[in-house]
Amino acid sequence: MNVIDVLRYAFSAIKLRKLRAALTTLGVIIGIMAIVALLAISQGLQTTISDQLNQGLSANSLIVIPSIDDSDNEGGGFGVSFGGVDSSGFRLYVNQTSEVESLSPNITSALAIIQRSGRIVSESENLNRSITIYGVDYATYSQTYSSFEAEYGTVPFNPRNDTIVVGSRVSDPRSNGTQFVFPGDDVALLWLNATVLPPVYENYTARVSGVLGTVGGFSIGVGPSDTGVYIPLSTAQSFFDTDSCDMMIVTLTNSDNATITEVSDLIKDYYGGQVAVISPEAIQSVLTSVFSTIQLFLVGIAAISLLVAGISIMNIMIVSLIERTREIGILKALGMKSRTVLMIFLAESVIIGLMGAIMGILGGWGLANVTAMVLASGILGGGGNFTITPMLSPTVVFGALIFGVGVSVIFALYPAWRASKLKPVDALRHE
């Protein structure tokens, strides 16, 4: 028998046992569906976060923050803290920005950022929600990040002390068009001062000057955020009673690696090695590494279901072998070779694996899109605004096909080998 005849015979054998074949294929479908859905969502999530980081991190900028004393820590990671103070008590100060700018002609600006958690309250609009308060210089911040632009109102470059700019989800918390804060509204900003006992809420009344456009659902506390409230840097110093800042954003003339390395070394030397200087490329590299590990872990979990499907294929084909023993004996008595019997059983496994992989890929893609819609709808919390676009790369499709067919064939090898070794006389005697 040639290959086409073998495939035709295998397919007819599957059609005669539709229910059994469907149950066998279902195991492959579930396994491939899980792998495809998880990879599509994770790749989409990685792309979404990368896009948000690109918006929040200029390619020609550096993040300067106090470093953690990790002399006892041989591990990896950034080795940094976003709290503004390391374990030795080292601090960055607002008035150091001009000195940092003078370190190199490749530095165009240095921006100090003060960051605290707080609340925004508007009794007239029934608004009371948690926010992150950022103290920044509006003019420098808008030059560093193009997304710091008002959709409603304006971002003043010479603001009054009580002027604030709010993120889109501060104005529209539910992201459904129901706005609670408008330009010109007076609101109260509250901050829990834990430096005194008992802790007290410090507050002041501010006037909204502008509402930012939607930035996105992810933020690492550097670029503009949908849940941020921005106040003038001088106001933040008095409101939080501090002259230190949590971080500095240093903007360079270009994004060349040589320039980034040179300026990073100059800043580290200036602070005596007490700071960590992070480039967007470093964050993207760590992000890629983390997601690669996560994807490998997810594939490993999903592969367990394929292992179960493979065992099911082996069991069902062994049962099929027992039921078809007499049929095999007749075929061999008519002159069919053992190799042909082996090929028939393996062909059945290939057909089952291929059908299961194709349906699993389609089902996984559909599941990934449904999951993305559920996350975006806000049903699971977070107020929606968690947009993920699943991505199905050719590598994932090809890998799923190979994986599905491969598992089916591997677990069908033993039953196929047993079938090929049956002796015609013993097979014909089988009841």
PDB file of C-alpha atoms in Angstrom, residues 3 37 39-40 107 159 164 174 238 256 270 296 315 363 383:
ATOM      1  CA  VAL A   3       0.997   6.453   1.524  1.00  0.00           C
ATOM      2  CA  ALA A  37      -4.547  30.884  24.577  1.00  0.00           C
ATOM      3  CA  LEU A  39       0.824  32.279  24.774  1.00  0.00           C
ATOM      4  CA  ALA A  40      -1.434  34.619  22.786  1.00  0.00           C
ATOM      5  CA  ILE A 107      22.558  66.214  29.085  1.00  0.00           C
ATOM      6  CA  PRO A 159       1.376  77.544  37.346  1.00  0.00           C
ATOM      7  CA  ILE A 164      -3.006  70.779  39.494  1.00  0.00           C
ATOM      8  CA  ARG A 174     -14.968  54.217  35.439  1.00  0.00           C
ATOM      9  CA  SER A 238       5.996  72.490  50.997  1.00  0.00           C
ATOM     10  CA  ASP A 256      23.259  56.198  21.497  1.00  0.00           C
ATOM     11  CA  TYR A 270      29.107  62.371  40.944  1.00  0.00           C
ATOM     12  CA  LEU A 296       7.956  28.855  29.402  1.00  0.00           C
ATOM     13  CA  ASN A 315      -5.031   3.626  26.106  1.00  0.00           C
ATOM     14  CA  GLY A 363     -10.292  27.429  19.948  1.00  0.00           C
ATOM     15  CA  GLY A 383     -12.659  49.466  36.109  1.00  0.00           C
TER      16      GLY A 383
END
